[in-house]
Structure formats: structure tokens, C-alpha cells
Amino acid sequence: MTTPVAETSQGGAAAGAFCDQCGRPADGAEHPRCTARRELEPPRYCPDCARRMVVQVTPVGWTARCSRHGERSSAG
Amino acid sequence: MAHSRTVTTTQSDILSTARTQVLEKGKGLSESQVLEVLRLPDDALDELLELAHEVRMRWCGPEVEVEGIISLKTGGCPEDCHFCSQSGLFASPVRSAWLDIPMLVEAAKQTAKTGATEFCIVAAVRGPDERLMTQVAAGIAAIRDEIDINIACSLGMLTSEQVEALAAMGVHRYNHNLETARSHFPNVVTTHTWEERWETLRMVREAGMEVCCGGIVGMGESLEQRAEFAAQLAALEPDEVPLNFLNPRPGTPFGELEPMAGPDALRTVAAFRLALPRTILRFAGGREITLGDLGARQGLLGGINAVIVGNYLTTLGRPAESDIDLLGELQMPIKALNDTL
């Protein structure tokens, strides 16, 4: 299953209950280091449940799989 | 005034020496000479980069070798390389993953589509086990069935039987980084030694594969140790040196180190070129963090003659087309398949 996700630049999904970089609640709170990191990082945590995802980076993209919420990818 | 005259004389001395010794005669700088280069002030940086570029053009030519890399086995590594998010010993967010053969072939195709002629298959392991060797053999055969690209591997420390097996599979180059100066290595890795890495490199050369060996700068080493590392690489005489800049990874022992300053990174590029005038010197990981978008241009005009395009093993890079467009703009042709620089 591939779930389309909202993109911010090449890397990562910003929308969701949890930060995809640090796994902490998003809560509308600012995560300046995560925001900066997202430019060159794929998502690491599921934005829906904060589980660590299995991430595969390829030369031109990435896929990230949550055991509960399925797969996301840079292709959307 | 006297002090500033001294500095000026010293910097002009080492650049003038490098011009005669490296540019004209093709003899790399020694450890102590590299250290002098690394100590040059920022106002000598442009002149230094220009000289390193002249050396690269004179001894390597204008071609640039373009490579893509892929992680075949990610995370869960038993080693404790302090810079690495794939060690299973640290609280890194990177989880273990295996790439299947169809996805490996797809990654090779993506790489070839960028114009790259090199594709490196990497695994986060101490050394390959039977399962990994089988997967690599199957992956190489599947890639060769579909596309024409040079295949390199980076699978950690090897036995002599594994070296022979990889050579028989047609792996043309093997990457195994010494990572840092011998004197600094115990501060970076404690689960194996620098000498163990050297032994794998020796066997790789003996088996007829090209040797790819570089490392990461900005891991807390002193300038003296950086110069030591350049000299140790020069002694190894590798075909390729990939030069990475530390990208501090969350959860690793080096996670809180500051990225290297841009001028230091560029000085290091030029110094390594002057130590290794004929070697393929590849811009690798961390350049985006350390040098930003401008860094690609500055590096390619300061001694670099090879790049990793697109993404890295666990992090993202500049879009491949940005680097390819830049090569066109700089009139630096991509090295053709099976050419030797």
C-alpha cells in the first residue's frame, strides 16, 4: 500500500499528528532543527502514530513503511 | 608587520613549491607539506583552489566520473563507527532494511539514467556473510542483464575467498574507507582496527580490482591528523578517494559535532588533490550540509573530478540533474563507460 503524503521539498512529510523527523507530537509546535533537517532527510517516524519506519533511500527518491499505516514514498 | 610578512612568505612558499612539485612534476605533497596547505589562511583559498584545479586538469583531465550509490542492506550493523546512523549499537532512528533484487535493478537504472557510469552497491555490515554474497551475486547478474554500467561494491571487511568471488562476479572496484588518520581511528571505531581495513584493501588490489578508499573529515581530527590521513591515502595509491564531510547523525556519538566550516572543507579538497594528483577524487556525502549548493561548483573548480549524484545511503542529496547541469555549464564531460581517467 502506498499512501500519498504531503511533501515539503524533496524530503519528508510535514503534515500529521507527529513530526516525521523526531517522532514527537507535532501539536503545531515548531521543530526548527527538524524543519532544517527535512530538506536532506527522508521521514523517519510515521506522522500518524510516531512508529519508526523502515526507510529505503534510492538514487532518486525514498520509500518509508510503517507497520500500521503502510508505505509512503517521495513519488507521492 | 613582520608577522604578516612571515605568513605571506610561508603561504607563497608552499603554493610555489606545489606548483613546481605537483603541477609540473606530478609528485604529490608530503604530509608536512599538506599540513602547510591546511594551515593557509582564508585569503589564500582562491589561489589554492585554482592551483588544485590546474593540477587536476593537468594530471586527470577535464572528465568527471559520475556515480550513484544504493544501500542493499541498511542498518543493524554490529560495528560502532561513531559517525554512522546504521550502527545497531546507537539509538539512531534508522531501522534495518534489505533491498530486493527488482528494486536494486531499478536503482541501477535510475543511476544510469542520470548519465552516471558507476553504480556502487553498499551494505552496512562488518563483512559479508553467505546470504549477502548470494544476494550481491544475484543482484549483479540481474543488473548486467538489463543495463551496461560499471559495478562497484562496498561490503565491509573481506576474506580472501570473498575478494576472489567478487572479482569473479566482475566487480571492477571495491570501496573500503580507512575513514580517518591511523592515529585518530581508535577515537572513531573501537570494534575493529585500521589495520584490518588496510588488509582488505591489500587483498582487493592483489585480486586486480580497483581500490576505492577515502574517509570522512570533520570528525574531531586535528589538522595534523588530516594531513596524516592524506599521506596515508597517498601511500595506499588508491584508484579513487571519496571525500566525505561529517554530517552529524542524530543518536550517534558524533551527533552533536558541528559540521565543518566551508573554507576548511574546500582547503581539505585542494590539499587532498595536491597530495594525490592522479587519483579520482570524489565529492561524496555531507557536501550539501557543509558547502551548500555553491559547494559543488567550488569543489569541481578546486580539485574534485568525480561526484556521487542524487541521494546517499540513508540521506538525500542534491537532485542529480543539478550536478549534471553544472558539469555541462563548466564544460566538464562525464567520463564515458569503461574509460580510465
Tab-separated table of C-alpha atoms in Angstrom:
chain	number	residue	atom	x	y	z
A	1	MET	CA	0.000	0.000	0.000
A	2	THR	CA	1.363	3.391	-0.907
A	3	THR	CA	-0.203	6.335	0.832
A	4	PRO	CA	0.265	9.679	-0.896
A	5	VAL	CA	1.652	12.206	1.543
A	6	ALA	CA	2.025	15.957	1.581
A	7	GLU	CA	5.550	16.917	0.571
A	8	THR	CA	7.910	19.595	1.716
A	9	SER	CA	10.706	19.888	-0.826
A	10	GLN	CA	12.393	16.598	-1.758
A	11	GLY	CA	12.307	15.050	1.646
A	12	GLY	CA	9.641	14.222	4.090
A	13	ALA	CA	6.084	14.656	5.051
A	14	ALA	CA	5.264	17.589	7.239
A	15	ALA	CA	1.552	17.057	7.848
A	16	GLY	CA	0.431	14.677	10.609
A	17	ALA	CA	-0.023	14.295	14.341
A	18	PHE	CA	3.687	13.560	14.838
A	19	CYS	CA	6.908	15.014	13.488
A	20	ASP	CA	8.351	12.693	10.846
A	21	GLN	CA	11.907	13.605	11.880
A	22	CYS	CA	11.907	13.258	15.675
A	23	GLY	CA	8.650	11.402	16.335
A	24	ARG	CA	7.425	13.900	18.917
A	25	PRO	CA	3.893	15.340	18.752
A	26	ALA	CA	3.580	17.950	16.027
A	27	ASP	CA	0.956	19.920	18.000
A	28	GLY	CA	1.541	22.881	15.752
A	29	ALA	CA	4.771	23.323	17.701
A	30	GLU	CA	7.858	24.467	15.851
A	31	HIS	CA	10.672	21.984	15.387
A	32	PRO	CA	13.330	24.241	13.852
A	33	ARG	CA	16.038	21.546	13.705
A	34	CYS	CA	13.609	19.066	12.179
A	35	THR	CA	12.454	21.614	9.622
A	36	ALA	CA	16.055	22.269	8.591
A	37	ARG	CA	16.881	18.566	8.564
A	38	ARG	CA	13.839	17.659	6.428
A	39	GLU	CA	15.472	19.290	3.389
A	40	LEU	CA	18.009	16.455	3.186
A	41	GLU	CA	16.336	13.665	5.123
A	42	PRO	CA	13.598	11.190	4.343
A	43	PRO	CA	10.915	10.808	7.003
A	44	ARG	CA	11.933	8.540	9.896
A	45	TYR	CA	8.755	8.381	12.013
A	46	CYS	CA	5.208	7.761	10.932
A	47	PRO	CA	3.342	11.080	11.062
A	48	ASP	CA	0.193	9.204	12.093
A	49	CYS	CA	1.493	7.109	15.004
A	50	ALA	CA	5.194	8.005	15.548
A	51	ARG	CA	6.389	4.451	14.921
A	52	ARG	CA	9.888	4.272	13.456
A	53	MET	CA	9.521	3.477	9.777
A	54	VAL	CA	11.615	1.186	7.592
A	55	VAL	CA	13.149	3.616	5.114
A	56	GLN	CA	14.838	2.817	1.818
A	57	VAL	CA	16.648	5.617	0.031
A	58	THR	CA	17.328	5.202	-3.701
A	59	PRO	CA	19.372	7.430	-6.010
A	60	VAL	CA	16.316	9.498	-6.912
A	61	GLY	CA	13.810	9.019	-4.084
A	62	TRP	CA	12.771	7.160	-0.949
A	63	THR	CA	10.116	4.857	0.461
A	64	ALA	CA	9.124	4.686	4.137
A	65	ARG	CA	6.990	1.897	5.580
A	66	CYS	CA	5.043	1.977	8.826
A	67	SER	CA	3.902	-1.411	10.124
A	68	ARG	CA	0.498	0.101	10.955
A	69	HIS	CA	-0.063	2.757	8.288
A	70	GLY	CA	1.630	1.351	5.195
A	71	GLU	CA	4.096	2.810	2.750
A	72	ARG	CA	4.793	6.394	1.771
A	73	SER	CA	7.176	7.490	-0.925
A	74	SER	CA	8.792	10.544	-2.430
A	75	ALA	CA	6.741	9.867	-5.525
A	76	GLY	CA	3.580	10.622	-3.556
B	1	MET	CA	54.102	43.824	10.052
B	2	ALA	CA	56.976	41.393	10.462
B	3	HIS	CA	54.475	38.676	11.390
B	4	SER	CA	52.270	39.296	8.381
B	5	ARG	CA	55.289	39.272	6.054
B	6	THR	CA	56.258	35.900	7.531
B	7	VAL	CA	52.801	34.457	6.911
B	8	THR	CA	52.755	35.768	3.356
B	9	THR	CA	56.173	34.329	2.617
B	10	THR	CA	55.203	30.936	4.047
B	11	GLN	CA	51.993	30.695	2.068
B	12	SER	CA	53.669	31.768	-1.135
B	13	ASP	CA	56.413	29.218	-0.407
B	14	ILE	CA	54.081	26.231	-0.157
B	15	LEU	CA	51.998	27.281	-3.151
B	16	SER	CA	55.110	27.904	-5.174
B	17	THR	CA	56.536	24.538	-4.098
B	18	ALA	CA	53.270	22.818	-5.017
B	19	ARG	CA	53.300	24.480	-8.417
B	20	THR	CA	56.720	23.061	-9.220
B	21	GLN	CA	56.454	19.718	-7.437
B	22	VAL	CA	52.833	18.746	-8.107
B	23	LEU	CA	51.691	20.680	-11.151
B	24	GLU	CA	54.879	20.420	-13.177
B	25	LYS	CA	56.325	17.120	-11.957
B	26	GLY	CA	53.208	15.254	-10.799
B	27	LYS	CA	54.682	14.392	-7.401
B	28	GLY	CA	52.171	14.679	-4.556
B	29	LEU	CA	52.787	16.780	-1.480
B	30	SER	CA	54.212	15.084	1.611
B	31	GLU	CA	52.445	15.002	4.988
B	32	SER	CA	54.274	18.084	6.274
B	33	GLN	CA	53.570	19.948	3.037
B	34	VAL	CA	49.870	19.031	3.197
B	35	LEU	CA	49.812	20.404	6.732
B	36	GLU	CA	51.208	23.712	5.460
B	37	VAL	CA	48.408	23.821	2.896
B	38	LEU	CA	45.770	23.077	5.539
B	39	ARG	CA	47.137	25.981	7.586
B	40	LEU	CA	46.830	28.506	4.760
B	41	PRO	CA	44.653	31.494	5.670
B	42	ASP	CA	41.275	32.128	4.071
B	43	ASP	CA	42.701	34.884	1.887
B	44	ALA	CA	44.905	32.312	0.136
B	45	LEU	CA	41.984	29.961	-0.541
B	46	ASP	CA	41.154	31.172	-4.059
B	47	GLU	CA	44.756	30.817	-5.183
B	48	LEU	CA	44.941	27.361	-3.601
B	49	LEU	CA	41.736	26.139	-5.286
B	50	GLU	CA	42.919	27.486	-8.628
B	51	LEU	CA	46.177	25.554	-8.296
B	52	ALA	CA	44.370	22.357	-7.256
B	53	HIS	CA	42.133	22.733	-10.307
B	54	GLU	CA	45.154	23.172	-12.579
B	55	VAL	CA	46.692	20.024	-11.071
B	56	ARG	CA	43.507	18.050	-11.626
B	57	MET	CA	43.234	19.258	-15.257
B	58	ARG	CA	46.908	18.556	-15.950
B	59	TRP	CA	47.083	15.058	-14.451
B	60	CYS	CA	43.480	13.790	-14.720
B	61	GLY	CA	41.901	15.826	-17.499
B	62	PRO	CA	38.519	17.531	-17.722
B	63	GLU	CA	36.332	14.403	-17.445
B	64	VAL	CA	34.262	13.821	-14.342
B	65	GLU	CA	33.304	10.359	-13.119
B	66	VAL	CA	29.663	10.234	-12.054
B	67	GLU	CA	28.379	7.577	-9.671
B	68	GLY	CA	25.175	6.571	-7.948
B	69	ILE	CA	25.065	4.524	-4.751
B	70	ILE	CA	22.499	2.268	-3.136
B	71	SER	CA	22.160	0.619	0.234
B	72	LEU	CA	21.464	-3.091	-0.271
B	73	LYS	CA	21.343	-3.792	3.447
B	74	THR	CA	20.602	-0.864	5.727
B	75	GLY	CA	21.067	-0.557	9.494
B	76	GLY	CA	21.646	-3.158	12.177
B	77	CYS	CA	25.430	-3.112	11.762
B	78	PRO	CA	27.376	-4.655	14.684
B	79	GLU	CA	30.242	-2.149	14.359
B	80	ASP	CA	30.460	1.111	16.302
B	81	CYS	CA	31.684	3.639	13.723
B	82	HIS	CA	30.818	6.777	15.688
B	83	PHE	CA	29.664	8.751	12.656
B	84	CYS	CA	27.250	6.151	11.346
B	85	SER	CA	23.484	6.073	11.795
B	86	GLN	CA	23.437	2.438	10.657
B	87	SER	CA	25.193	1.023	13.687
B	88	GLY	CA	22.879	-1.201	15.706
B	89	LEU	CA	24.687	-0.044	18.848
B	90	PHE	CA	23.332	3.523	18.816
B	91	ALA	CA	19.849	4.956	19.343
B	92	SER	CA	19.561	6.086	15.741
B	93	PRO	CA	16.162	6.330	14.034
B	94	VAL	CA	17.458	4.264	11.089
B	95	ARG	CA	15.841	0.813	11.011
B	96	SER	CA	17.152	-2.315	9.313
B	97	ALA	CA	16.058	-2.921	5.736
B	98	TRP	CA	17.001	-5.227	2.859
B	99	LEU	CA	16.557	-4.217	-0.745
B	100	ASP	CA	15.141	-6.870	-3.075
B	101	ILE	CA	16.654	-7.603	-6.482
B	102	PRO	CA	13.980	-5.864	-8.601
B	103	MET	CA	14.440	-2.664	-6.561
B	104	LEU	CA	18.225	-2.968	-6.852
B	105	VAL	CA	17.937	-3.215	-10.631
B	106	GLU	CA	15.565	-0.256	-10.644
B	107	ALA	CA	18.079	1.791	-8.643
B	108	ALA	CA	20.812	0.893	-11.150
B	109	LYS	CA	18.543	2.016	-13.973
B	110	GLN	CA	17.801	5.292	-12.167
B	111	THR	CA	21.535	5.808	-11.789
B	112	ALA	CA	22.297	5.076	-15.434
B	113	LYS	CA	19.537	7.459	-16.476
B	114	THR	CA	21.348	10.357	-14.787
B	115	GLY	CA	24.326	9.725	-17.081
B	116	ALA	CA	26.346	8.026	-14.355
B	117	THR	CA	28.695	5.222	-15.374
B	118	GLU	CA	29.361	3.859	-11.886
B	119	PHE	CA	26.931	2.115	-9.559
B	120	CYS	CA	28.062	1.140	-6.083
B	121	ILE	CA	26.222	-1.484	-4.022
B	122	VAL	CA	26.724	-0.895	-0.299
B	123	ALA	CA	25.856	-2.948	2.782
B	124	ALA	CA	26.089	-1.938	6.435
B	125	VAL	CA	27.960	-4.951	7.758
B	126	ARG	CA	31.269	-5.858	9.381
B	127	GLY	CA	31.812	-8.130	6.430
B	128	PRO	CA	29.521	-10.087	4.111
B	129	ASP	CA	28.003	-13.407	5.173
B	130	GLU	CA	26.882	-16.104	2.768
B	131	ARG	CA	23.389	-14.647	2.433
B	132	LEU	CA	24.750	-11.239	1.468
B	133	MET	CA	27.271	-12.661	-1.007
B	134	THR	CA	24.457	-14.649	-2.642
B	135	GLN	CA	22.273	-11.537	-2.832
B	136	VAL	CA	25.134	-9.498	-4.327
B	137	ALA	CA	25.857	-12.161	-6.947
B	138	ALA	CA	22.186	-12.355	-7.921
B	139	GLY	CA	21.902	-8.560	-7.968
B	140	ILE	CA	24.954	-8.072	-10.181
B	141	ALA	CA	23.726	-10.715	-12.632
B	142	ALA	CA	20.283	-9.092	-12.778
B	143	ILE	CA	21.750	-5.628	-13.353
B	144	ARG	CA	24.043	-6.897	-16.116
B	145	ASP	CA	21.052	-8.499	-17.831
B	146	GLU	CA	19.377	-5.121	-18.174
B	147	ILE	CA	21.919	-2.308	-18.324
B	148	ASP	CA	25.525	-1.500	-19.055
B	149	ILE	CA	27.139	0.180	-16.062
B	150	ASN	CA	30.302	-0.333	-14.034
B	151	ILE	CA	29.504	-2.054	-10.752
B	152	ALA	CA	31.394	-1.399	-7.545
B	153	CYS	CA	30.758	-2.847	-4.095
B	154	SER	CA	31.263	-1.774	-0.505
B	155	LEU	CA	30.558	-4.675	1.826
B	156	GLY	CA	32.979	-4.176	4.685
B	157	MET	CA	35.958	-6.355	5.524
B	158	LEU	CA	36.526	-9.348	3.257
B	159	THR	CA	38.171	-12.735	3.419
B	160	SER	CA	40.499	-13.687	0.589
B	161	GLU	CA	37.815	-16.068	-0.740
B	162	GLN	CA	35.273	-13.256	-0.807
B	163	VAL	CA	37.724	-10.978	-2.613
B	164	GLU	CA	38.187	-13.636	-5.272
B	165	ALA	CA	34.435	-14.211	-5.530
B	166	LEU	CA	33.695	-10.511	-6.044
B	167	ALA	CA	36.420	-10.207	-8.675
B	168	ALA	CA	34.927	-13.234	-10.448
B	169	MET	CA	31.489	-11.555	-10.401
B	170	GLY	CA	33.002	-8.686	-12.383
B	171	VAL	CA	33.077	-6.100	-9.602
B	172	HIS	CA	35.537	-3.628	-11.049
B	173	ARG	CA	36.158	-1.515	-7.948
B	174	TYR	CA	35.839	-2.159	-4.233
B	175	ASN	CA	35.253	0.583	-1.692
B	176	HIS	CA	36.556	0.267	1.822
B	177	ASN	CA	37.310	3.541	3.556
B	178	LEU	CA	40.105	3.941	6.061
B	179	GLU	CA	37.829	6.773	7.291
B	180	THR	CA	40.473	8.839	9.082
B	181	ALA	CA	44.128	9.003	10.089
B	182	ARG	CA	45.516	5.895	11.726
B	183	SER	CA	46.230	7.900	14.893
B	184	HIS	CA	42.596	9.101	15.109
B	185	PHE	CA	40.903	5.822	14.153
B	186	PRO	CA	40.539	4.485	17.737
B	187	ASN	CA	38.514	7.621	18.571
B	188	VAL	CA	36.134	6.793	15.723
B	189	VAL	CA	35.830	2.990	15.725
B	190	THR	CA	36.594	0.520	18.526
B	191	THR	CA	35.132	-2.724	17.157
B	192	HIS	CA	37.831	-3.246	14.541
B	193	THR	CA	41.167	-1.724	13.631
B	194	TRP	CA	42.569	0.490	10.907
B	195	GLU	CA	44.990	-2.320	10.099
B	196	GLU	CA	42.134	-4.761	9.462
B	197	ARG	CA	40.752	-2.332	6.920
B	198	TRP	CA	44.168	-1.942	5.309
B	199	GLU	CA	44.420	-5.739	4.948
B	200	THR	CA	41.154	-5.897	2.992
B	201	LEU	CA	42.407	-3.132	0.697
B	202	ARG	CA	45.654	-5.004	0.108
B	203	MET	CA	43.761	-8.154	-0.930
B	204	VAL	CA	41.430	-6.162	-3.190
B	205	ARG	CA	44.406	-4.740	-5.090
B	206	GLU	CA	46.073	-8.129	-5.356
B	207	ALA	CA	42.913	-9.582	-6.880
B	208	GLY	CA	43.009	-6.970	-9.636
B	209	MET	CA	40.040	-4.871	-8.564
B	210	GLU	CA	40.395	-1.104	-8.419
B	211	VAL	CA	40.811	0.253	-4.901
B	212	CYS	CA	38.419	2.928	-3.689
B	213	CYS	CA	39.405	4.269	-0.297
B	214	GLY	CA	38.688	7.565	1.393
B	215	GLY	CA	37.015	8.751	4.512
B	216	ILE	CA	35.263	11.472	6.400
B	217	VAL	CA	36.785	14.757	7.503
B	218	GLY	CA	35.407	16.863	10.341
B	219	MET	CA	35.292	14.027	12.912
B	220	GLY	CA	37.295	15.912	15.545
B	221	GLU	CA	40.666	15.189	13.978
B	222	SER	CA	43.421	17.815	14.219
B	223	LEU	CA	44.899	19.441	11.128
B	224	GLU	CA	47.984	17.317	11.733
B	225	GLN	CA	45.829	14.188	11.636
B	226	ARG	CA	44.084	15.390	8.492
B	227	ALA	CA	47.489	15.761	6.839
B	228	GLU	CA	48.484	12.341	8.203
B	229	PHE	CA	45.367	10.846	6.604
B	230	ALA	CA	46.166	12.407	3.216
B	231	ALA	CA	49.681	10.966	3.379
B	232	GLN	CA	48.403	7.522	4.385
B	233	LEU	CA	45.987	7.520	1.453
B	234	ALA	CA	48.791	8.596	-0.872
B	235	ALA	CA	50.861	5.665	0.385
B	236	LEU	CA	47.984	3.304	-0.428
B	237	GLU	CA	47.818	4.669	-4.003
B	238	PRO	CA	44.075	4.129	-4.409
B	239	ASP	CA	42.366	4.488	-7.770
B	240	GLU	CA	39.655	6.581	-6.125
B	241	VAL	CA	39.336	8.612	-2.936
B	242	PRO	CA	35.790	9.504	-1.880
B	243	LEU	CA	35.908	12.538	0.374
B	244	ASN	CA	33.011	12.868	2.819
B	245	PHE	CA	32.330	15.687	5.273
B	246	LEU	CA	30.781	14.716	8.582
B	247	ASN	CA	27.012	15.054	8.539
B	248	PRO	CA	26.295	14.667	12.278
B	249	ARG	CA	23.658	11.958	12.611
B	250	PRO	CA	21.140	12.065	15.440
B	251	GLY	CA	21.713	9.389	18.059
B	252	THR	CA	25.344	8.693	17.130
B	253	PRO	CA	28.355	9.607	19.307
B	254	PHE	CA	29.247	12.306	16.756
B	255	GLY	CA	25.660	13.556	16.529
B	256	GLU	CA	26.404	16.813	18.306
B	257	LEU	CA	29.600	17.748	16.447
B	258	GLU	CA	29.367	20.899	14.359
B	259	PRO	CA	29.580	20.467	10.589
B	260	MET	CA	32.911	21.562	9.191
B	261	ALA	CA	33.231	25.188	8.074
B	262	GLY	CA	33.029	25.677	4.307
B	263	PRO	CA	36.525	27.170	3.854
B	264	ASP	CA	38.055	24.280	5.839
B	265	ALA	CA	36.241	21.783	3.632
B	266	LEU	CA	37.475	23.448	0.447
B	267	ARG	CA	41.033	23.695	1.797
B	268	THR	CA	40.844	19.969	2.517
B	269	VAL	CA	39.651	19.196	-1.014
B	270	ALA	CA	42.540	21.163	-2.502
B	271	ALA	CA	45.082	19.703	-0.067
B	272	PHE	CA	43.998	16.141	-0.886
B	273	ARG	CA	44.249	16.886	-4.607
B	274	LEU	CA	47.786	18.198	-4.104
B	275	ALA	CA	48.666	15.029	-2.169
B	276	LEU	CA	47.038	12.777	-4.785
B	277	PRO	CA	47.492	14.447	-8.171
B	278	ARG	CA	46.422	11.476	-10.334
B	279	THR	CA	43.676	9.940	-8.191
B	280	ILE	CA	39.956	10.109	-8.833
B	281	LEU	CA	38.869	12.478	-6.039
B	282	ARG	CA	35.159	12.149	-5.428
B	283	PHE	CA	32.841	14.610	-3.743
B	284	ALA	CA	30.755	12.356	-1.505
B	285	GLY	CA	28.436	12.715	1.499
B	286	GLY	CA	27.996	15.817	3.611
B	287	ARG	CA	28.864	18.344	0.926
B	288	GLU	CA	25.346	19.771	0.904
B	289	ILE	CA	25.460	20.387	4.669
B	290	THR	CA	28.998	21.750	4.703
B	291	LEU	CA	29.146	23.733	1.496
B	292	GLY	CA	25.567	24.233	0.334
B	293	ASP	CA	24.643	24.469	-3.329
B	294	LEU	CA	27.669	26.627	-4.169
B	295	GLY	CA	29.999	23.924	-2.909
B	296	ALA	CA	29.525	21.690	-5.926
B	297	ARG	CA	30.887	24.383	-8.226
B	298	GLN	CA	33.722	25.374	-5.880
B	299	GLY	CA	34.766	21.762	-5.408
B	300	LEU	CA	34.722	20.964	-9.109
B	301	LEU	CA	36.887	24.023	-9.674
B	302	GLY	CA	39.150	23.129	-6.751
B	303	GLY	CA	40.437	19.629	-7.425
B	304	ILE	CA	37.374	17.355	-7.494
B	305	ASN	CA	36.919	15.166	-10.585
B	306	ALA	CA	34.154	12.781	-9.525
B	307	VAL	CA	30.779	13.104	-7.838
B	308	ILE	CA	28.109	10.975	-6.235
B	309	VAL	CA	24.885	12.193	-7.765
B	310	GLY	CA	21.421	12.017	-6.289
B	311	ASN	CA	20.769	10.561	-2.874
B	312	TYR	CA	23.166	8.838	-0.496
B	313	LEU	CA	22.642	5.656	1.526
B	314	THR	CA	20.270	6.988	4.164
B	315	THR	CA	20.114	10.714	3.417
B	316	LEU	CA	19.126	12.829	0.456
B	317	GLY	CA	21.450	14.750	-1.838
B	318	ARG	CA	21.096	17.443	-4.447
B	319	PRO	CA	18.913	16.440	-7.381
B	320	ALA	CA	21.140	14.560	-9.838
B	321	GLU	CA	20.174	16.909	-12.654
B	322	SER	CA	21.591	19.889	-10.732
B	323	ASP	CA	25.047	18.330	-10.740
B	324	ILE	CA	24.757	17.120	-14.341
B	325	ASP	CA	23.661	20.599	-15.483
B	326	LEU	CA	26.582	22.102	-13.589
B	327	LEU	CA	29.038	19.784	-15.355
B	328	GLY	CA	27.629	20.972	-18.683
B	329	GLU	CA	27.968	24.586	-17.650
B	330	LEU	CA	31.579	24.028	-16.560
B	331	GLN	CA	32.289	22.155	-19.816
B	332	MET	CA	33.410	19.093	-17.913
B	333	PRO	CA	32.362	15.963	-19.843
B	334	ILE	CA	31.085	12.933	-17.956
B	335	LYS	CA	33.596	10.115	-18.167
B	336	ALA	CA	32.422	7.533	-20.668
B	337	LEU	CA	31.742	3.941	-19.658
B	338	ASN	CA	34.917	1.843	-19.367
B	339	ASP	CA	37.213	4.819	-19.864
B	340	THR	CA	40.045	5.204	-17.415
B	341	LEU	CA	40.699	8.629	-16.033
